[in-house]
mmCIF file of N, CA, C and O in Angstrom:
data_model
loop_
_atom_site.group_PDB
_atom_site.id
_atom_site.type_symbol
_atom_site.label_atom_id
_atom_site.label_comp_id
_atom_site.label_asym_id
_atom_site.label_seq_id
_atom_site.Cartn_x
_atom_site.Cartn_y
_atom_site.Cartn_z
ATOM 1 N N GLU A 24 -7.170 -9.920 14.572
ATOM 2 C CA GLU A 24 -5.577 -9.588 13.846
ATOM 3 C C GLU A 24 -5.264 -8.723 13.008
ATOM 4 O O GLU A 24 -6.367 -7.836 12.453
ATOM 5 N N ASP A 25 -4.126 -7.623 13.379
ATOM 6 C CA ASP A 25 -3.835 -6.140 12.857
ATOM 7 C C ASP A 25 -3.583 -6.616 11.086
ATOM 8 O O ASP A 25 -3.892 -5.652 9.993
ATOM 9 N N ILE A 26 -3.117 -7.691 10.842
ATOM 10 C CA ILE A 26 -3.308 -8.069 9.193
ATOM 11 C C ILE A 26 -3.512 -9.598 9.257
ATOM 12 O O ILE A 26 -3.066 -10.416 9.508
ATOM 13 N N GLN A 27 -4.397 -9.547 7.953
ATOM 14 C CA GLN A 27 -4.882 -10.556 7.522
ATOM 15 C C GLN A 27 -4.550 -10.892 5.638
ATOM 16 O O GLN A 27 -5.032 -9.792 5.302
ATOM 17 N N ARG A 28 -4.571 -12.034 5.262
ATOM 18 C CA ARG A 28 -4.094 -12.667 4.263
ATOM 19 C C ARG A 28 -5.415 -12.716 3.760
ATOM 20 O O ARG A 28 -6.285 -13.617 3.597
ATOM 21 N N VAL A 29 -6.006 -11.716 2.215
ATOM 22 C CA VAL A 29 -7.328 -11.756 1.604
ATOM 23 C C VAL A 29 -6.881 -12.858 0.245
ATOM 24 O O VAL A 29 -8.048 -13.867 -0.009
ATOM 25 N N ALA A 30 -5.908 -12.470 0.041
ATOM 26 C CA ALA A 30 -5.319 -13.985 -1.167
ATOM 27 C C ALA A 30 -3.794 -13.858 -1.314
ATOM 28 O O ALA A 30 -3.109 -13.243 -0.468
ATOM 29 N N GLU A 31 -3.345 -15.156 -2.282
ATOM 30 C CA GLU A 31 -1.751 -15.277 -2.476
ATOM 31 C C GLU A 31 -1.168 -13.725 -2.823
ATOM 32 O O GLU A 31 -1.644 -12.914 -3.646
ATOM 33 N N GLY A 32 -0.442 -13.151 -2.067
ATOM 34 C CA GLY A 32 0.096 -11.949 -2.851
ATOM 35 C C GLY A 32 -1.017 -10.467 -2.109
ATOM 36 O O GLY A 32 0.222 -9.349 -1.816
ATOM 37 N N ARG A 33 -1.798 -10.575 -0.843
ATOM 38 C CA ARG A 33 -3.026 -9.332 -0.968
ATOM 39 C C ARG A 33 -3.000 -9.545 0.310
ATOM 40 O O ARG A 33 -3.682 -10.626 0.790
ATOM 41 N N PHE A 34 -3.083 -8.520 1.054
ATOM 42 C CA PHE A 34 -3.650 -8.742 2.571
ATOM 43 C C PHE A 34 -4.557 -6.936 3.199
ATOM 44 O O PHE A 34 -3.876 -6.039 2.256
ATOM 45 N N ARG A 35 -5.340 -6.980 4.002
ATOM 46 C CA ARG A 35 -5.657 -6.435 4.904
ATOM 47 C C ARG A 35 -5.163 -5.681 5.995
ATOM 48 O O ARG A 35 -4.511 -6.549 6.775
ATOM 49 N N VAL A 36 -4.751 -4.772 5.731
ATOM 50 C CA VAL A 36 -3.378 -3.993 7.248
ATOM 51 C C VAL A 36 -4.834 -3.030 7.644
ATOM 52 O O VAL A 36 -4.808 -2.124 7.235
ATOM 53 N N GLN A 37 -4.354 -3.123 9.145
ATOM 54 C CA GLN A 37 -4.347 -2.072 9.501
ATOM 55 C C GLN A 37 -3.462 -0.730 9.972
ATOM 56 O O GLN A 37 -2.768 -1.562 9.971
ATOM 57 N N ALA A 38 -3.889 -0.051 10.088
ATOM 58 C CA ALA A 38 -2.399 1.715 9.722
ATOM 59 C C ALA A 38 -2.271 1.352 11.748
ATOM 60 O O ALA A 38 -0.535 2.076 11.286
ATOM 61 N N LEU A 39 -2.883 1.156 12.295
ATOM 62 C CA LEU A 39 -2.084 1.293 13.102
ATOM 63 C C LEU A 39 -1.207 -0.512 14.220
ATOM 64 O O LEU A 39 -0.145 -0.152 14.649
ATOM 65 N N THR A 40 -1.079 -1.025 12.722
ATOM 66 C CA THR A 40 -0.553 -1.948 12.570
ATOM 67 C C THR A 40 1.286 -1.427 12.885
ATOM 68 O O THR A 40 1.667 -0.868 12.302
ATOM 69 N N PRO A 41 2.308 -1.749 13.864
ATOM 70 C CA PRO A 41 3.490 -1.741 13.983
ATOM 71 C C PRO A 41 4.262 -2.711 12.895
ATOM 72 O O PRO A 41 4.110 -3.561 12.380
ATOM 73 N N ILE A 42 5.229 -1.396 12.371
ATOM 74 C CA ILE A 42 6.148 -1.641 11.136
ATOM 75 C C ILE A 42 7.212 -2.874 11.199
ATOM 76 O O ILE A 42 6.499 -3.421 10.762
ATOM 77 N N GLU A 43 7.540 -2.318 12.300
ATOM 78 C CA GLU A 43 8.337 -4.338 12.972
ATOM 79 C C GLU A 43 6.994 -5.215 12.659
ATOM 80 O O GLU A 43 7.645 -6.654 12.287
ATOM 81 N N ASP A 44 5.604 -5.483 13.142
ATOM 82 C CA ASP A 44 5.423 -6.816 12.911
ATOM 83 C C ASP A 44 4.653 -6.598 10.930
ATOM 84 O O ASP A 44 4.906 -7.929 11.261
ATOM 85 N N PHE A 45 4.566 -5.938 10.719
ATOM 86 C CA PHE A 45 4.186 -6.218 9.286
ATOM 87 C C PHE A 45 5.764 -6.625 8.631
ATOM 88 O O PHE A 45 5.757 -7.460 7.824
ATOM 89 N N ASN A 46 6.441 -6.753 9.238
ATOM 90 C CA ASN A 46 7.731 -6.805 8.053
ATOM 91 C C ASN A 46 7.907 -8.033 8.988
ATOM 92 O O ASN A 46 8.497 -9.085 7.714
ATOM 93 N N ASP A 47 8.125 -8.391 9.769
ATOM 94 C CA ASP A 47 7.584 -10.025 10.587
ATOM 95 C C ASP A 47 6.914 -10.802 9.799
ATOM 96 O O ASP A 47 7.302 -12.079 9.201
ATOM 97 N N ALA A 48 5.124 -10.203 9.506
ATOM 98 C CA ALA A 48 4.725 -11.139 8.858
ATOM 99 C C ALA A 48 5.113 -11.163 7.376
ATOM 100 O O ALA A 48 4.486 -12.497 6.957
ATOM 101 N N LEU A 49 5.133 -10.118 6.561
ATOM 102 C CA LEU A 49 5.656 -10.054 5.381
ATOM 103 C C LEU A 49 7.177 -9.845 4.700
ATOM 104 O O LEU A 49 7.338 -10.283 3.272
ATOM 105 N N GLY A 50 7.822 -10.438 5.619
ATOM 106 C CA GLY A 50 9.120 -10.301 5.449
ATOM 107 C C GLY A 50 9.708 -9.621 4.519
ATOM 108 O O GLY A 50 10.566 -9.220 3.525
ATOM 109 N N THR A 51 9.051 -8.647 4.907
ATOM 110 C CA THR A 51 9.747 -7.291 4.296
ATOM 111 C C THR A 51 10.432 -6.481 4.604
ATOM 112 O O THR A 51 11.132 -6.690 6.339
ATOM 113 N N ALA A 52 11.924 -5.583 4.164
ATOM 114 C CA ALA A 52 12.867 -4.744 5.518
ATOM 115 C C ALA A 52 11.914 -3.241 5.264
ATOM 116 O O ALA A 52 13.351 -2.141 5.093
ATOM 117 N N LEU A 53 11.071 -2.558 6.035
ATOM 118 C CA LEU A 53 10.834 -0.896 5.811
ATOM 119 C C LEU A 53 11.274 -0.194 6.780
ATOM 120 O O LEU A 53 11.293 -1.554 7.933
ATOM 121 N N SER A 54 11.853 0.036 6.958
ATOM 122 C CA SER A 54 12.347 0.865 8.387
ATOM 123 C C SER A 54 11.304 1.545 9.541
ATOM 124 O O SER A 54 10.358 2.484 8.604
ATOM 125 N N ASP A 55 11.791 1.450 9.791
ATOM 126 C CA ASP A 55 10.724 2.730 11.203
ATOM 127 C C ASP A 55 11.565 2.936 11.930
ATOM 128 O O ASP A 55 11.149 3.367 13.488
ATOM 129 N N ASP A 56 12.537 3.622 11.350
ATOM 130 C CA ASP A 56 13.155 4.864 12.111
ATOM 131 C C ASP A 56 12.484 6.118 12.093
ATOM 132 O O ASP A 56 12.703 6.673 13.265
ATOM 133 N N GLU A 57 12.002 6.524 11.417
ATOM 134 C CA GLU A 57 10.749 7.504 11.255
ATOM 135 C C GLU A 57 9.879 7.728 11.445
ATOM 136 O O GLU A 57 9.115 8.507 13.024
ATOM 137 N N PHE A 58 8.923 6.506 11.546
ATOM 138 C CA PHE A 58 7.327 5.914 12.112
ATOM 139 C C PHE A 58 7.114 4.639 12.363
ATOM 140 O O PHE A 58 7.867 3.809 12.097
ATOM 141 N N ASP A 59 6.442 4.232 13.027
ATOM 142 C CA ASP A 59 6.405 2.974 14.106
ATOM 143 C C ASP A 59 5.502 2.276 14.132
ATOM 144 O O ASP A 59 5.570 1.220 13.656
ATOM 145 N N THR A 60 3.722 3.114 13.271
ATOM 146 C CA THR A 60 2.678 2.620 12.596
ATOM 147 C C THR A 60 3.059 2.315 10.878
ATOM 148 O O THR A 60 3.642 3.129 10.239
ATOM 149 N N ILE A 61 2.215 1.581 10.671
ATOM 150 C CA ILE A 61 2.362 1.347 8.489
ATOM 151 C C ILE A 61 1.596 2.201 8.743
ATOM 152 O O ILE A 61 1.730 2.841 7.120
ATOM 153 N N GLY A 62 0.784 3.116 8.754
ATOM 154 C CA GLY A 62 -0.265 3.874 8.710
ATOM 155 C C GLY A 62 -0.028 4.996 8.146
ATOM 156 O O GLY A 62 0.937 6.082 7.401
ATOM 157 N N GLY A 63 1.623 5.554 9.298
ATOM 158 C CA GLY A 63 2.339 6.408 9.644
ATOM 159 C C GLY A 63 2.803 6.534 7.963
ATOM 160 O O GLY A 63 3.440 7.940 7.737
ATOM 161 N N LEU A 64 3.674 5.522 7.294
ATOM 162 C CA LEU A 64 4.493 5.263 7.030
ATOM 163 C C LEU A 64 3.909 5.515 5.403
ATOM 164 O O LEU A 64 4.212 6.799 4.655
ATOM 165 N N VAL A 65 2.838 4.955 5.015
ATOM 166 C CA VAL A 65 1.294 5.004 4.495
ATOM 167 C C VAL A 65 1.891 7.068 4.173
ATOM 168 O O VAL A 65 1.923 7.638 3.286
ATOM 169 N N VAL A 66 0.906 7.556 4.513
ATOM 170 C CA VAL A 66 0.802 8.959 5.034
ATOM 171 C C VAL A 66 2.008 9.726 4.765
ATOM 172 O O VAL A 66 1.714 11.025 3.592
ATOM 173 N N ALA A 67 3.084 9.750 5.091
ATOM 174 C CA ALA A 67 4.527 9.877 5.111
ATOM 175 C C ALA A 67 4.590 10.020 3.404
ATOM 176 O O ALA A 67 4.821 10.906 2.748
ATOM 177 N N GLU A 68 4.351 8.905 2.857
ATOM 178 C CA GLU A 68 5.051 8.713 1.110
ATOM 179 C C GLU A 68 4.044 9.767 0.850
ATOM 180 O O GLU A 68 4.710 10.285 -0.571
ATOM 181 N N PHE A 69 2.592 9.847 1.050
ATOM 182 C CA PHE A 69 2.298 10.922 0.631
ATOM 183 C C PHE A 69 2.005 11.749 -0.007
ATOM 184 O O PHE A 69 1.405 12.324 -0.537
ATOM 185 N N GLY A 70 2.702 12.204 1.919
ATOM 186 C CA GLY A 70 2.492 13.989 2.065
ATOM 187 C C GLY A 70 1.727 14.735 2.640
ATOM 188 O O GLY A 70 1.590 15.783 2.705
ATOM 189 N N ARG A 71 0.537 13.388 2.675
ATOM 190 C CA ARG A 71 -0.586 14.368 3.000
ATOM 191 C C ARG A 71 -1.732 13.167 3.530
ATOM 192 O O ARG A 71 -0.794 11.961 3.688
ATOM 193 N N LEU A 72 -2.913 13.605 4.145
ATOM 194 C CA LEU A 72 -3.873 12.221 4.390
ATOM 195 C C LEU A 72 -3.976 11.952 3.160
ATOM 196 O O LEU A 72 -5.462 12.907 2.525
ATOM 197 N N PRO A 73 -4.519 10.261 2.555
ATOM 198 C CA PRO A 73 -4.516 9.724 1.327
ATOM 199 C C PRO A 73 -6.450 9.554 1.975
ATOM 200 O O PRO A 73 -6.434 9.756 2.588
ATOM 201 N N GLU A 74 -6.654 9.574 0.764
ATOM 202 C CA GLU A 74 -8.312 9.127 0.387
ATOM 203 C C GLU A 74 -8.373 7.495 0.424
ATOM 204 O O GLU A 74 -7.485 7.284 -0.334
ATOM 205 N N VAL A 75 -9.784 7.626 0.104
ATOM 206 C CA VAL A 75 -10.254 6.014 0.457
ATOM 207 C C VAL A 75 -9.699 6.010 -1.220
ATOM 208 O O VAL A 75 -10.108 6.286 -2.460
ATOM 209 N N ASP A 76 -9.417 4.457 -1.417
ATOM 210 C CA ASP A 76 -9.019 4.263 -2.981
ATOM 211 C C ASP A 76 -7.473 4.713 -3.515
ATOM 212 O O ASP A 76 -7.180 4.238 -4.601
ATOM 213 N N GLU A 77 -6.986 6.175 -3.331
ATOM 214 C CA GLU A 77 -5.535 6.178 -3.279
ATOM 215 C C GLU A 77 -4.508 4.976 -3.192
ATOM 216 O O GLU A 77 -4.912 4.519 -1.880
ATOM 217 N N ALA A 78 -4.463 5.281 -3.785
ATOM 218 C CA ALA A 78 -2.428 4.030 -3.370
ATOM 219 C C ALA A 78 -1.442 4.242 -3.625
ATOM 220 O O ALA A 78 -1.475 5.208 -4.822
ATOM 221 N N VAL A 79 0.047 4.204 -3.178
ATOM 222 C CA VAL A 79 1.244 4.205 -3.123
ATOM 223 C C VAL A 79 1.855 2.958 -3.136
ATOM 224 O O VAL A 79 1.871 1.580 -2.893
ATOM 225 N N GLY A 80 2.938 2.999 -4.265
ATOM 226 C CA GLY A 80 4.184 1.773 -4.287
ATOM 227 C C GLY A 80 5.243 2.170 -3.389
ATOM 228 O O GLY A 80 5.167 3.652 -3.218
ATOM 229 N N ILE A 81 6.117 1.182 -2.268
ATOM 230 C CA ILE A 81 6.423 1.755 -1.072
ATOM 231 C C ILE A 81 7.021 0.212 -1.694
ATOM 232 O O ILE A 81 6.945 -1.114 -0.941
ATOM 233 N N ASP A 82 8.644 0.610 -1.841
ATOM 234 C CA ASP A 82 9.357 -1.339 -1.799
ATOM 235 C C ASP A 82 9.069 -2.164 -2.233
ATOM 236 O O ASP A 82 8.843 -3.213 -1.596
ATOM 237 N N GLY A 83 8.309 -1.811 -3.339
ATOM 238 C CA GLY A 83 8.179 -2.748 -3.901
ATOM 239 C C GLY A 83 6.382 -3.571 -3.578
ATOM 240 O O GLY A 83 6.054 -4.505 -4.446
ATOM 241 N N TRP A 84 6.026 -2.681 -3.143
ATOM 242 C CA TRP A 84 4.936 -2.878 -2.007
ATOM 243 C C TRP A 84 4.196 -2.272 -2.257
ATOM 244 O O TRP A 84 3.750 -0.852 -2.530
ATOM 245 N N THR A 85 2.484 -2.255 -3.163
ATOM 246 C CA THR A 85 1.045 -1.551 -3.516
ATOM 247 C C THR A 85 0.125 -1.170 -1.779
ATOM 248 O O THR A 85 0.377 -2.099 -2.077
ATOM 249 N N PHE A 86 -0.208 -0.186 -1.414
ATOM 250 C CA PHE A 86 -0.957 0.731 -0.835
ATOM 251 C C PHE A 86 -2.101 1.060 -0.921
ATOM 252 O O PHE A 86 -1.575 1.969 -0.993
ATOM 253 N N ARG A 87 -2.695 0.413 -0.726
ATOM 254 C CA ARG A 87 -4.318 0.866 -1.315
ATOM 255 C C ARG A 87 -5.290 0.764 -0.078
ATOM 256 O O ARG A 87 -5.500 0.559 0.646
ATOM 257 N N VAL A 88 -5.853 2.791 0.416
ATOM 258 C CA VAL A 88 -6.776 2.948 1.072
ATOM 259 C C VAL A 88 -7.461 2.409 1.433
ATOM 260 O O VAL A 88 -8.255 2.538 0.289
ATOM 261 N N THR A 89 -8.358 1.581 1.904
ATOM 262 C CA THR A 89 -9.624 0.981 1.884
ATOM 263 C C THR A 89 -10.304 2.346 3.178
ATOM 264 O O THR A 89 -11.668 1.220 3.179
ATOM 265 N N ALA A 90 -9.900 2.322 3.945
ATOM 266 C CA ALA A 90 -10.421 2.721 5.276
ATOM 267 C C ALA A 90 -9.465 4.319 6.000
ATOM 268 O O ALA A 90 -9.132 3.848 6.097
ATOM 269 N N ALA A 91 -10.569 5.296 5.960
ATOM 270 C CA ALA A 91 -9.726 6.565 5.922
ATOM 271 C C ALA A 91 -11.108 7.189 6.398
ATOM 272 O O ALA A 91 -12.124 7.305 5.860
ATOM 273 N N ASP A 92 -10.502 8.473 7.451
ATOM 274 C CA ASP A 92 -11.457 9.715 7.727
ATOM 275 C C ASP A 92 -11.105 11.066 7.905
ATOM 276 O O ASP A 92 -9.631 10.785 6.845
ATOM 277 N N ASP A 93 -11.626 11.587 7.836
ATOM 278 C CA ASP A 93 -11.126 13.153 8.028
ATOM 279 C C ASP A 93 -9.723 13.414 8.782
ATOM 280 O O ASP A 93 -9.026 14.485 8.497
ATOM 281 N N ARG A 94 -9.285 12.672 10.147
ATOM 282 C CA ARG A 94 -7.712 13.401 10.566
ATOM 283 C C ARG A 94 -7.157 11.573 10.306
ATOM 284 O O ARG A 94 -5.597 12.056 11.361
ATOM 285 N N ARG A 95 -7.275 10.069 10.240
ATOM 286 C CA ARG A 95 -6.471 9.454 10.295
ATOM 287 C C ARG A 95 -6.842 8.622 9.021
ATOM 288 O O ARG A 95 -7.992 8.417 8.768
ATOM 289 N N LEU A 96 -5.984 7.824 9.057
ATOM 290 C CA LEU A 96 -5.550 6.265 7.835
ATOM 291 C C LEU A 96 -6.181 5.352 8.657
ATOM 292 O O LEU A 96 -5.858 5.489 9.792
ATOM 293 N N HIS A 97 -7.335 4.349 8.491
ATOM 294 C CA HIS A 97 -7.597 3.105 9.118
ATOM 295 C C HIS A 97 -7.546 1.413 9.131
ATOM 296 O O HIS A 97 -6.508 1.209 9.651
ATOM 297 N N ALA A 98 -7.526 1.712 7.403
ATOM 298 C CA ALA A 98 -7.206 0.463 7.075
ATOM 299 C C ALA A 98 -6.688 0.420 5.662
ATOM 300 O O ALA A 98 -6.788 1.774 4.860
ATOM 301 N N MET A 99 -5.389 -0.705 5.086
ATOM 302 C CA MET A 99 -5.463 -0.748 3.443
ATOM 303 C C MET A 99 -5.016 -2.025 3.389
ATOM 304 O O MET A 99 -4.883 -3.440 3.959
ATOM 305 N N GLU A 100 -5.230 -2.195 2.068
ATOM 306 C CA GLU A 100 -4.981 -3.084 1.157
ATOM 307 C C GLU A 100 -3.437 -3.651 0.516
ATOM 308 O O GLU A 100 -3.265 -2.544 0.301
ATOM 309 N N VAL A 101 -2.707 -4.172 0.895
ATOM 310 C CA VAL A 101 -1.552 -4.751 0.491
ATOM 311 C C VAL A 101 -1.458 -5.523 -0.102
ATOM 312 O O VAL A 101 -1.502 -6.429 0.118
ATOM 313 N N ILE A 102 -0.696 -5.062 -1.996
ATOM 314 C CA ILE A 102 -0.489 -5.646 -1.924
ATOM 315 C C ILE A 102 0.857 -5.922 -2.718
ATOM 316 O O ILE A 102 1.581 -5.475 -3.131
ATOM 317 N N GLU A 103 1.443 -7.436 -3.186
ATOM 318 C CA GLU A 103 2.882 -7.228 -3.382
ATOM 319 C C GLU A 103 2.694 -7.225 -4.844
ATOM 320 O O GLU A 103 2.323 -7.613 -5.361
ATOM 321 N N GLY A 104 4.104 -6.689 -4.996
ATOM 322 C CA GLY A 104 4.369 -5.939 -6.192
ATOM 323 C C GLY A 104 3.469 -4.713 -6.094
ATOM 324 O O GLY A 104 2.340 -4.013 -5.932
ATOM 325 N N VAL A 105 4.249 -4.142 -7.596
ATOM 326 C CA VAL A 105 3.648 -2.852 -7.652
ATOM 327 C C VAL A 105 2.642 -3.213 -9.367
ATOM 328 O O VAL A 105 3.213 -4.036 -10.124
ATOM 329 N N PRO A 106 1.707 -2.504 -10.053
ATOM 330 C CA PRO A 106 0.792 -2.910 -10.508
ATOM 331 C C PRO A 106 1.897 -2.734 -11.896
ATOM 332 O O PRO A 106 1.864 -1.578 -11.406
ATOM 333 N N ASP A 107 1.441 -3.110 -13.422
ATOM 334 C CA ASP A 107 1.959 -3.162 -14.343
ATOM 335 C C ASP A 107 1.663 -1.884 -14.870
ATOM 336 O O ASP A 107 0.227 -1.522 -14.391
ATOM 337 N N ALA A 108 1.780 -0.825 -15.927
ATOM 338 C CA ALA A 108 1.460 -0.227 -16.927
ATOM 339 C C ALA A 108 0.109 -0.222 -17.447
ATOM 340 O O ALA A 108 0.376 -1.379 -17.565
ATOM 341 N N ALA A 109 -0.353 0.514 -18.179
ATOM 342 C CA ALA A 109 -1.535 -0.552 -18.586
ATOM 343 C C ALA A 109 -0.648 -0.639 -20.238
ATOM 344 O O ALA A 109 0.284 0.753 -20.516
ATOM 345 N N PRO A 110 -1.739 -1.772 -20.573
ATOM 346 C CA PRO A 110 -0.125 -2.437 -22.275
ATOM 347 C C PRO A 110 -0.334 -1.032 -22.998
ATOM 348 O O PRO A 110 -1.535 -0.217 -23.210
ATOM 349 N N ALA A 111 0.773 -0.694 -23.729
ATOM 350 C CA ALA A 111 0.073 0.501 -24.804
ATOM 351 C C ALA A 111 -0.285 0.453 -25.927
ATOM 352 O O ALA A 111 -0.208 -1.099 -26.397
ATOM 353 N N GLU A 112 -1.169 0.755 -26.577
ATOM 354 C CA GLU A 112 -1.651 0.394 -27.803
ATOM 355 C C GLU A 112 -0.301 -0.341 -29.108
ATOM 356 O O GLU A 112 0.006 0.599 -28.570
ATOM 357 N N PRO A 113 -0.981 -1.103 -29.171
ATOM 358 C CA PRO A 113 0.403 -0.898 -30.970
ATOM 359 C C PRO A 113 -0.019 0.649 -31.769
ATOM 360 O O PRO A 113 -0.649 0.860 -32.190
ATOM 361 N N GLU A 114 1.096 0.805 -32.234
ATOM 362 C CA GLU A 114 1.018 1.679 -32.596
ATOM 363 C C GLU A 114 0.745 1.485 -34.346
ATOM 364 O O GLU A 114 1.472 0.985 -34.874
ATOM 365 N N ASP A 115 -0.064 2.235 -35.401
ATOM 366 C CA ASP A 115 0.013 2.049 -36.408
ATOM 367 C C ASP A 115 0.916 2.043 -36.924
ATOM 368 O O ASP A 115 2.228 3.092 -37.130
ATOM 369 N N GLU A 116 1.579 1.143 -38.051
ATOM 370 C CA GLU A 116 2.810 1.170 -39.006
ATOM 371 C C GLU A 116 2.807 2.247 -39.817
ATOM 372 O O GLU A 116 1.651 2.587 -40.466
ATOM 373 N N PRO A 117 3.316 3.322 -40.316
ATOM 374 C CA PRO A 117 3.471 4.235 -41.113
ATOM 375 C C PRO A 117 3.255 4.051 -42.622
ATOM 376 O O PRO A 117 4.248 2.861 -42.812
ATOM 377 N N GLU A 118 2.667 4.231 -43.140
ATOM 378 C CA GLU A 118 1.974 3.815 -44.783
ATOM 379 C C GLU A 118 3.765 4.003 -45.594
ATOM 380 O O GLU A 118 4.044 6.031 -45.785
ATOM 381 N N PRO A 119 3.798 3.276 -46.613
ATOM 382 C CA PRO A 119 5.903 3.934 -47.293
ATOM 383 C C PRO A 119 5.364 4.958 -48.438
ATOM 384 O O PRO A 119 4.091 5.247 -48.574
#
């Protein structure tokens, strides 16, 4: 399977998965005008070949590279939603 559900809102996706199949399986509306595969879309979003553990947000989804070599992307973990930034540390109240 090109798309495997790992947990609620988490999927393992092969880079050669056609964007149309990804959209059908996950209910997304990613454009396949410029790229045919999810891997092509993710590489284009980075503007270069990403390394393992690098992540990018696209249309409300996080794509984290789980397998790649020097020439191409192989697989990603896709997570619904873009992770929130770390909570800010509370600021100390200024002394009066």
